[in-house]
Short mmCIF file of C-alpha atoms and ligand atoms in Angstrom, two decimals:
data_model
loop_
_atom_site.label_atom_id
_atom_site.label_comp_id
_atom_site.label_asym_id
_atom_site.label_seq_id
_atom_site.Cartn_x
_atom_site.Cartn_y
_atom_site.Cartn_z
CA UNK O 1 64.53 120.43 108.02
CA UNK O 2 63.35 118.34 105.04
CA UNK O 3 65.87 117.19 102.39
CA UNK O 4 65.20 116.11 98.87
CA UNK O 5 67.47 114.66 96.28
CA UNK O 6 66.38 114.66 92.66
CA UNK O 7 67.99 112.48 90.03
CA UNK O 8 71.46 112.80 91.54
CA UNK O 9 74.45 111.30 89.65
CA UNK O 10 77.93 111.18 91.02
CA UNK O 11 80.88 109.69 89.04
CA UNK O 12 84.44 108.87 90.01
CA UNK O 13 86.04 108.65 86.56
CA UNK O 14 83.79 106.16 84.69
CA UNK O 15 82.46 104.72 87.84
CA UNK O 16 78.93 105.73 88.89
CA UNK O 17 78.92 105.97 92.68
CA UNK O 18 75.48 107.50 92.62
CA UNK O 19 73.26 106.52 89.74
CA UNK O 20 70.06 108.50 89.42
CA UNK O 21 69.25 108.74 93.09
CA UNK O 22 65.95 110.42 94.11
CA UNK O 23 65.02 110.51 97.76
CA UNK O 24 62.87 112.61 100.15
CA UNK O 25 63.78 112.86 103.86
CA UNK O 26 61.06 114.29 105.87
CA UNK O 27 61.55 116.93 108.51
CA UNK O 28 62.33 115.18 111.83
CA UNK O 29 62.83 111.79 110.21
CA UNK O 30 65.38 109.20 111.28
CA UNK O 31 66.44 107.55 108.03
CA UNK O 32 68.90 104.60 107.68
CA UNK O 33 70.97 104.14 104.53
CA UNK O 34 71.58 100.48 104.32
CA UNK O 35 73.66 98.64 101.74
CA UNK O 36 76.78 96.55 101.12
CA UNK O 37 80.23 98.03 101.07
CA UNK O 38 80.69 100.32 98.05
CA UNK O 39 77.03 100.79 97.39
CA UNK O 40 77.32 104.52 97.64
CA UNK O 41 76.05 105.28 101.16
CA UNK O 42 78.90 107.53 102.29
CA UNK O 43 78.95 109.29 98.88
CA UNK O 44 75.25 110.08 99.31
CA UNK O 45 75.81 111.37 102.77
CA UNK O 46 78.71 113.61 101.63
CA UNK O 47 76.59 115.00 98.84
CA UNK O 48 73.82 115.83 101.23
CA UNK O 49 76.41 117.47 103.56
CA UNK O 50 77.87 119.59 100.72
CA UNK O 51 81.34 117.93 101.18
CA UNK O 52 81.28 116.43 97.68
CA UNK O 53 80.06 117.85 94.38
CA UNK O 54 77.75 115.82 92.18
CA UNK O 55 77.53 115.73 88.41
CA UNK O 56 73.85 115.99 87.79
CA UNK O 57 70.63 116.46 89.73
CA UNK O 58 69.54 118.57 92.55
CA UNK O 59 69.79 118.62 96.37
CA UNK O 60 67.19 120.61 98.21
CA UNK O 61 67.06 121.72 101.83
CA UNK O 62 63.56 122.70 102.96
CA UNK O 63 62.61 122.91 99.26
CA UNK O 64 65.52 125.33 98.39
CA UNK O 65 68.39 124.40 96.07
CA UNK O 66 71.43 123.83 98.27
CA UNK O 67 73.88 123.91 95.39
CA UNK O 68 75.56 127.02 96.48
CA UNK O 69 75.44 126.38 100.16
CA UNK O 70 78.68 125.19 101.77
CA UNK O 71 78.65 122.42 104.41
CA UNK O 72 78.72 124.99 107.26
CA UNK O 73 75.75 126.96 105.75
CA UNK O 74 73.65 123.83 105.45
CA UNK O 75 73.45 123.47 109.29
CA UNK O 76 74.62 119.87 109.33
CA UNK O 77 76.36 118.03 112.14
CA UNK O 78 78.46 114.86 111.51
CA UNK O 79 79.54 111.92 113.37
CA UNK O 80 81.79 109.38 111.58
CA UNK O 81 82.86 105.90 112.53
CA UNK O 82 86.42 107.00 113.43
CA UNK O 83 85.58 110.48 114.34
CA UNK O 84 88.86 111.91 115.64
CA UNK O 85 88.19 113.96 118.59
CA UNK O 86 90.97 116.51 119.18
CA UNK O 87 93.52 114.46 121.20
CA UNK O 88 95.12 117.50 122.93
CA UNK O 89 91.69 118.88 124.06
CA UNK O 90 89.59 117.78 126.98
CA UNK O 91 86.04 116.37 126.40
CA UNK O 92 84.81 119.70 127.51
CA UNK O 93 86.90 121.64 125.06
CA UNK O 94 86.08 119.17 122.26
CA UNK O 95 82.38 119.82 122.70
CA UNK O 96 82.82 123.58 123.04
CA UNK O 97 84.99 123.75 119.99
CA UNK O 98 82.31 124.59 117.49
CA UNK O 99 81.08 127.44 119.68
CA UNK O 100 84.46 128.82 120.53
CA UNK O 101 85.38 129.28 116.85
CA UNK O 102 82.35 131.13 115.97
CA UNK O 103 82.87 134.85 115.00
CA UNK O 104 82.79 137.15 117.98
CA UNK O 105 79.58 138.68 116.99
CA UNK O 106 77.61 135.40 117.17
CA UNK O 107 79.79 133.55 119.67
CA UNK O 108 77.98 132.94 123.00
CA UNK O 109 79.64 134.12 126.24
CA UNK O 110 81.89 131.89 128.18
CA UNK O 111 79.20 131.17 130.82
CA UNK O 112 76.80 130.37 128.03
CA UNK O 113 79.28 128.01 126.44
CA UNK O 114 79.93 126.29 129.71
CA UNK O 115 76.19 125.78 130.35
CA UNK O 116 75.65 124.42 126.85
CA UNK O 117 78.53 121.94 127.14
CA UNK O 118 77.35 120.67 130.49
CA UNK O 119 73.75 120.32 129.19
CA UNK O 120 75.18 118.28 126.18
CA UNK O 121 77.22 116.15 128.56
CA UNK O 122 74.20 115.49 130.57
CA UNK O 123 72.24 114.56 127.41
CA UNK O 124 74.83 111.91 126.46
CA UNK O 125 74.98 110.93 130.08
CA UNK O 126 78.71 111.51 130.54
CA UNK O 127 78.92 114.60 132.72
CA UNK O 128 81.73 113.13 134.83
CA UNK O 129 84.06 112.93 131.87
CA UNK O 130 84.29 116.66 131.13
CA UNK O 131 88.02 116.93 132.15
CA UNK O 132 89.20 113.72 130.52
CA UNK O 133 91.06 113.49 127.18
CA UNK O 134 89.81 111.42 124.37
CA UNK O 135 92.38 108.71 124.79
CA UNK O 136 91.07 108.16 128.33
CA UNK O 137 87.62 107.21 127.02
CA UNK O 138 86.15 103.96 125.80
CA UNK O 139 85.06 103.59 122.16
CA UNK O 140 81.35 104.09 123.06
CA UNK O 141 82.08 107.14 125.26
CA UNK O 142 84.07 108.67 122.36
CA UNK O 143 81.09 108.29 119.99
CA UNK O 144 78.79 109.85 122.36
CA UNK O 145 81.18 112.76 122.91
CA UNK O 146 81.45 113.11 119.14
CA UNK O 147 77.63 113.32 118.93
CA UNK O 148 77.56 115.97 121.73
CA UNK O 149 80.18 117.88 119.74
CA UNK O 150 78.06 117.66 116.60
CA UNK O 151 74.96 118.84 118.51
CA UNK O 152 76.71 121.88 120.13
CA UNK O 153 76.17 124.06 117.09
CA UNK O 154 72.48 123.21 116.98
CA UNK O 155 72.48 121.38 113.62
CA UNK O 156 69.28 121.25 111.64
CA UNK O 157 70.44 117.84 110.20
CA UNK O 158 72.53 115.15 111.70
CA UNK O 159 74.54 112.94 109.41
CA UNK O 160 75.94 109.77 111.07
CA UNK O 161 78.32 107.58 109.12
CA UNK O 162 78.56 104.15 110.75
CA UNK O 163 78.69 105.91 114.10
CA UNK O 164 78.75 102.68 116.08
CA UNK O 165 80.70 100.62 113.49
CA UNK O 166 83.84 100.11 115.40
CA UNK O 167 82.26 99.26 118.77
CA UNK O 168 81.52 95.85 120.23
CA UNK O 169 78.15 94.22 120.00
CA UNK O 170 76.86 95.09 123.42
CA UNK O 171 77.84 98.75 123.30
CA UNK O 172 76.41 99.02 119.85
CA UNK O 173 73.14 97.79 121.10
CA UNK O 174 73.10 100.25 124.01
CA UNK O 175 73.87 103.16 121.73
CA UNK O 176 71.33 102.19 119.27
CA UNK O 177 68.63 102.30 121.87
CA UNK O 178 70.01 105.61 123.14
CA UNK O 179 70.01 107.11 119.62
CA UNK O 180 66.40 106.04 119.14
CA UNK O 181 65.37 107.71 122.42
CA UNK O 182 67.38 110.71 121.74
CA UNK O 183 65.71 111.08 118.32
CA UNK O 184 62.22 110.54 119.74
CA UNK O 185 62.95 113.51 122.13
CA UNK O 186 64.58 116.04 119.71
CA UNK O 187 63.36 115.00 116.28
CA UNK O 188 66.38 116.35 114.42
CA UNK O 189 66.27 115.12 110.78
CA UNK O 190 68.82 112.33 110.86
CA UNK O 191 70.41 110.25 108.19
CA UNK O 192 72.61 107.44 109.32
CA UNK O 193 74.67 105.01 107.31
CA UNK O 194 75.03 101.42 108.31
CA UNK O 195 75.65 98.05 106.79
CA UNK O 196 74.08 96.27 109.62
CA UNK O 197 70.51 95.37 108.77
CA UNK O 198 69.59 94.66 112.42
CA UNK O 199 70.68 98.17 113.40
CA UNK O 200 68.65 99.76 110.55
CA UNK O 201 65.55 97.61 111.30
CA UNK O 202 65.72 98.47 114.98
CA UNK O 203 66.43 102.16 114.89
CA UNK O 204 65.05 103.79 111.71
CA UNK O 205 61.74 105.31 110.91
CA UNK O 206 62.55 104.47 107.34
CA UNK O 207 65.15 102.44 105.60
CA UNK O 208 66.78 103.10 102.22
CA UNK O 209 68.39 100.06 100.64
CA UNK O 210 71.23 100.90 98.30
CA UNK O 211 73.02 98.70 95.77
CA UNK O 212 75.60 99.76 93.20
CA UNK O 213 74.86 103.43 93.52
CA UNK O 214 71.05 103.01 93.15
CA UNK O 215 68.22 102.98 95.60
CA UNK O 216 66.60 99.52 95.49
CA UNK O 217 63.86 100.29 97.88
CA UNK O 218 62.81 102.86 100.50
CA UNK O 219 60.16 102.10 103.15
CA UNK O 220 59.50 101.47 106.84
CA UNK O 221 61.45 98.67 108.41
CA UNK O 222 58.29 96.51 108.36
CA UNK O 223 57.65 97.32 104.81
CA UNK O 224 61.18 96.58 103.43
CA UNK O 225 61.41 93.34 105.54
CA UNK O 226 57.96 91.90 104.68
CA UNK O 227 57.40 93.33 101.17
CA UNK O 228 60.77 93.37 99.54
CA UNK O 229 60.75 94.65 95.98
CA UNK O 230 63.36 92.19 94.81
CA UNK O 231 65.63 89.26 95.88
CA UNK O 232 68.51 91.73 96.70
CA UNK O 233 66.51 93.61 99.29
CA UNK O 234 65.16 90.37 100.65
CA UNK O 235 68.46 88.71 101.12
CA UNK O 236 70.15 91.86 102.45
CA UNK O 237 67.58 92.13 105.23
CA UNK O 238 68.21 88.76 106.86
CA UNK O 239 68.76 85.07 106.29
CA UNK O 240 66.79 83.43 103.56
CA UNK O 241 66.78 80.04 101.87
CA UNK O 242 66.75 79.86 98.10
CA UNK O 243 65.32 77.08 95.91
CA UNK O 244 64.94 76.58 92.18
CA UNK O 245 61.39 75.27 91.85
CA UNK O 246 58.27 74.97 89.62
CA UNK O 247 55.34 76.87 90.98
CA UNK O 248 51.89 75.53 90.54
CA UNK O 249 48.59 76.65 92.12
CA UNK O 250 49.20 76.45 95.85
CA UNK O 251 52.33 74.31 95.30
CA UNK O 252 56.07 74.42 94.85
CA UNK O 253 57.74 71.51 93.20
CA UNK O 254 61.41 71.25 94.33
CA UNK O 255 63.18 68.26 92.88
CA UNK O 256 61.02 65.28 93.80
CA UNK O 257 59.16 66.97 96.48
CA UNK O 258 55.93 68.84 96.12
CA UNK O 259 55.48 71.32 98.94
CA UNK O 260 52.18 73.06 99.66
CA UNK O 261 52.38 76.83 99.69
CA UNK O 262 49.40 78.30 101.55
CA UNK O 263 47.75 81.09 99.59
CA UNK O 264 49.92 80.82 96.51
CA UNK O 265 48.12 81.65 93.33
CA UNK O 266 49.75 81.35 89.89
CA UNK O 267 48.48 82.12 86.44
CA UNK O 268 50.05 78.96 84.99
CA UNK O 269 52.61 76.42 86.28
CA UNK O 270 56.08 77.87 85.71
CA UNK O 271 59.72 77.71 86.76
CA UNK O 272 60.53 80.09 89.56
CA UNK O 273 62.97 81.09 92.28
CA UNK O 274 61.59 80.65 95.73
CA UNK O 275 62.90 82.42 98.82
CA UNK O 276 61.95 81.29 102.30
CA UNK O 277 62.87 82.89 105.60
CA UNK O 278 64.16 80.48 108.31
CA UNK O 279 61.08 80.89 110.41
CA UNK O 280 58.78 80.11 107.50
CA UNK O 281 59.32 76.27 107.76
CA UNK O 282 57.49 73.85 109.85
CA UNK O 283 59.56 70.97 111.29
CA UNK O 284 57.84 67.72 112.13
CA UNK O 285 58.56 64.20 113.03
CA UNK O 286 55.37 63.02 111.41
CA UNK O 287 55.61 61.74 107.85
CA UNK O 288 54.02 63.91 105.19
CA UNK O 289 54.15 63.66 101.49
CA UNK O 290 54.10 67.46 101.05
CA UNK O 291 57.39 67.85 103.00
CA UNK O 292 61.02 67.59 102.59
CA UNK O 293 62.63 64.51 104.23
CA UNK O 294 65.69 65.79 105.85
CA UNK O 295 68.46 64.89 108.29
CA UNK O 296 69.30 67.33 111.11
CA UNK O 297 73.00 68.38 110.80
CA UNK O 298 73.16 70.85 113.59
CA UNK O 299 70.93 72.28 116.47
CA UNK O 300 71.98 75.41 118.28
CA UNK O 301 69.45 76.18 121.06
CA UNK O 302 71.63 79.00 122.54
CA UNK O 303 69.56 82.21 122.24
CA UNK O 304 65.97 83.31 122.02
CA UNK O 305 65.41 81.19 118.92
CA UNK O 306 66.66 77.72 118.00
CA UNK O 307 68.88 77.56 114.84
CA UNK O 308 68.86 74.33 112.87
CA UNK O 309 70.77 73.21 109.84
CA UNK O 310 69.18 70.45 107.78
CA UNK O 311 70.04 68.47 104.69
CA UNK O 312 67.27 67.24 102.47
CA UNK O 313 67.26 63.77 100.80
CA UNK O 314 68.16 65.44 97.56
CA UNK O 315 71.04 67.27 99.07
CA UNK O 316 69.48 70.72 99.56
CA UNK O 317 70.77 72.50 102.70
CA UNK O 318 68.17 74.42 104.74
CA UNK O 319 68.64 76.82 107.53
CA UNK O 320 65.56 76.81 109.87
CA UNK O 321 64.60 78.75 113.05
CA UNK O 322 62.10 77.53 115.57
CA UNK O 323 61.00 78.52 118.99
CA UNK O 324 62.30 76.98 122.22
CA UNK O 325 58.83 75.64 122.84
CA UNK O 326 58.81 73.93 119.41
CA UNK O 327 62.21 72.31 120.25
CA UNK O 328 60.92 71.10 123.59
CA UNK O 329 58.13 69.31 121.86
CA UNK O 330 60.17 68.06 118.92
CA UNK O 331 63.13 66.99 120.92
CA UNK O 332 65.26 66.72 117.81
CA UNK O 333 68.94 65.95 117.80
CA UNK O 334 71.75 65.75 115.33
CA UNK O 335 71.47 62.92 112.74
CA UNK O 336 67.76 62.46 113.30
CA UNK O 337 65.25 62.42 110.41
CA UNK O 338 62.52 65.14 110.14
CA UNK O 339 59.92 66.40 107.73
CA UNK O 340 60.01 69.97 106.73
CA UNK O 341 57.10 71.71 105.13
CA UNK O 342 56.28 75.42 104.29
CA UNK O 343 54.17 77.64 106.41
CA UNK O 344 54.74 80.52 104.04
CA UNK O 345 57.22 81.94 101.56
CA UNK O 346 58.86 85.40 101.56
CA UNK O 347 59.28 86.08 97.88
CA UNK O 348 59.15 84.27 94.61
CA UNK O 349 60.04 85.33 91.01
CA UNK O 350 59.40 83.58 87.90
CA UNK O 351 62.28 82.62 85.56
CA UNK O 352 62.21 82.08 81.86
CA UNK O 353 61.00 78.65 80.92
CA UNK O 354 63.54 77.05 78.51
CA UNK O 355 61.84 73.75 78.39
P1 ATP V 401 81.26 101.26 102.82
O1 ATP V 401 80.14 100.58 103.48
O2 ATP V 401 82.35 100.34 102.53
O3 ATP V 401 81.66 102.54 103.53
P2 ATP V 401 79.73 102.88 100.95
O4 ATP V 401 78.48 102.26 100.57
O5 ATP V 401 79.71 104.04 101.91
O6 ATP V 401 80.73 101.70 101.35
P3 ATP V 401 81.05 104.78 99.18
O7 ATP V 401 82.10 105.13 100.13
O8 ATP V 401 79.93 105.76 98.97
O9 ATP V 401 80.38 103.29 99.54
O10 ATP V 401 81.69 104.34 97.79
C1 ATP V 401 80.97 104.04 96.66
C2 ATP V 401 81.89 103.66 95.50
O11 ATP V 401 82.61 104.87 95.05
C3 ATP V 401 82.96 102.70 95.89
O12 ATP V 401 83.13 101.77 94.91
C4 ATP V 401 84.25 103.54 96.13
O13 ATP V 401 85.38 102.85 95.80
C5 ATP V 401 83.91 104.71 95.15
N1 ATP V 401 84.65 105.91 95.61
C6 ATP V 401 84.30 106.53 96.74
N2 ATP V 401 85.09 107.64 96.90
C7 ATP V 401 85.87 107.69 95.83
C8 ATP V 401 86.90 108.58 95.39
N3 ATP V 401 87.24 109.70 96.09
N4 ATP V 401 87.55 108.27 94.25
C9 ATP V 401 87.19 107.11 93.53
N5 ATP V 401 86.29 106.31 93.86
C10 ATP V 401 85.56 106.53 95.00
#
């Protein structure tokens, strides 16, 4: 089921929670809504679900206006961060609930419901928990049961609002991978809300970055990460170092230092803001005029990459990431002097020249 939003506005009083949002979700797509707290992600999800009205615009399901369709008629299944499973029901009964409450005419037989629930438990790999109660489950197991419950009524669309938000890092990672595999197998159109950029980059087919009720950018994880349309998207999708500078052909002048920027082409020298990802620096012990002279403040080699905090001669603080191999060769330690040049930059924007 494809979904389309056309110029949707949603206000709470004077506050615009959704401000001219247009978005197409393709049939079978796994889309992440990513953005800071209060950017409108949940509101957008609720509008798609038919749980909230909106003030202007259109929401289309498979090309048809969904305005008059209630949540149930839209065929959506939900999982929320704190999805309260029914405490007094077993896991089995929780999953069966949506089927048991169907009108007699459409309700499957008891045997069919049993078979369906067991099939879903197998799918979420928790068959052995059928007779447990929600309070006897771990957080990760509860979320998977919530997903099984949402799937029981064969939704055409799955809406997941921070489904793994309250879980610890390891369980989150496992469930992320599981969700990706699940989606690859069943291709249910899925929109999931997260404020965790790593989660969005890892799981989604496409990411929609939201800010203040508006869509800043929509694209594949690769696209939004490597070709951000603005500094907000850039900094929301990972660590970045920011400098005021003057850009010249192939060069960035930052304070007293002139750094070479490979491939940089400018119309005329002008003041700019420069954004550099931590892995876009080259750290060396060999003197170079086209490099920051800096002191190592902190080296953290624990992990797949090495994290380094540096302070330049002119007091700029830089966060750099290098590989373990590079660290082996450099053998740098705290308080040592190094030279830091640019391999590349992520993004730059010109600022008005007041001089
Ligand atoms: P979070 O990541 O914190 O869940 P979000 O991006 O999902 O945030 P929303 O829940 O969509 O954000 O809220 C968007 C804005 O709308 C927020 O500023 C919020 O305070 C406001 N808002 C949401 N629901 C209501 C409401 N019922 N009444 C008034 N304001 C609301």
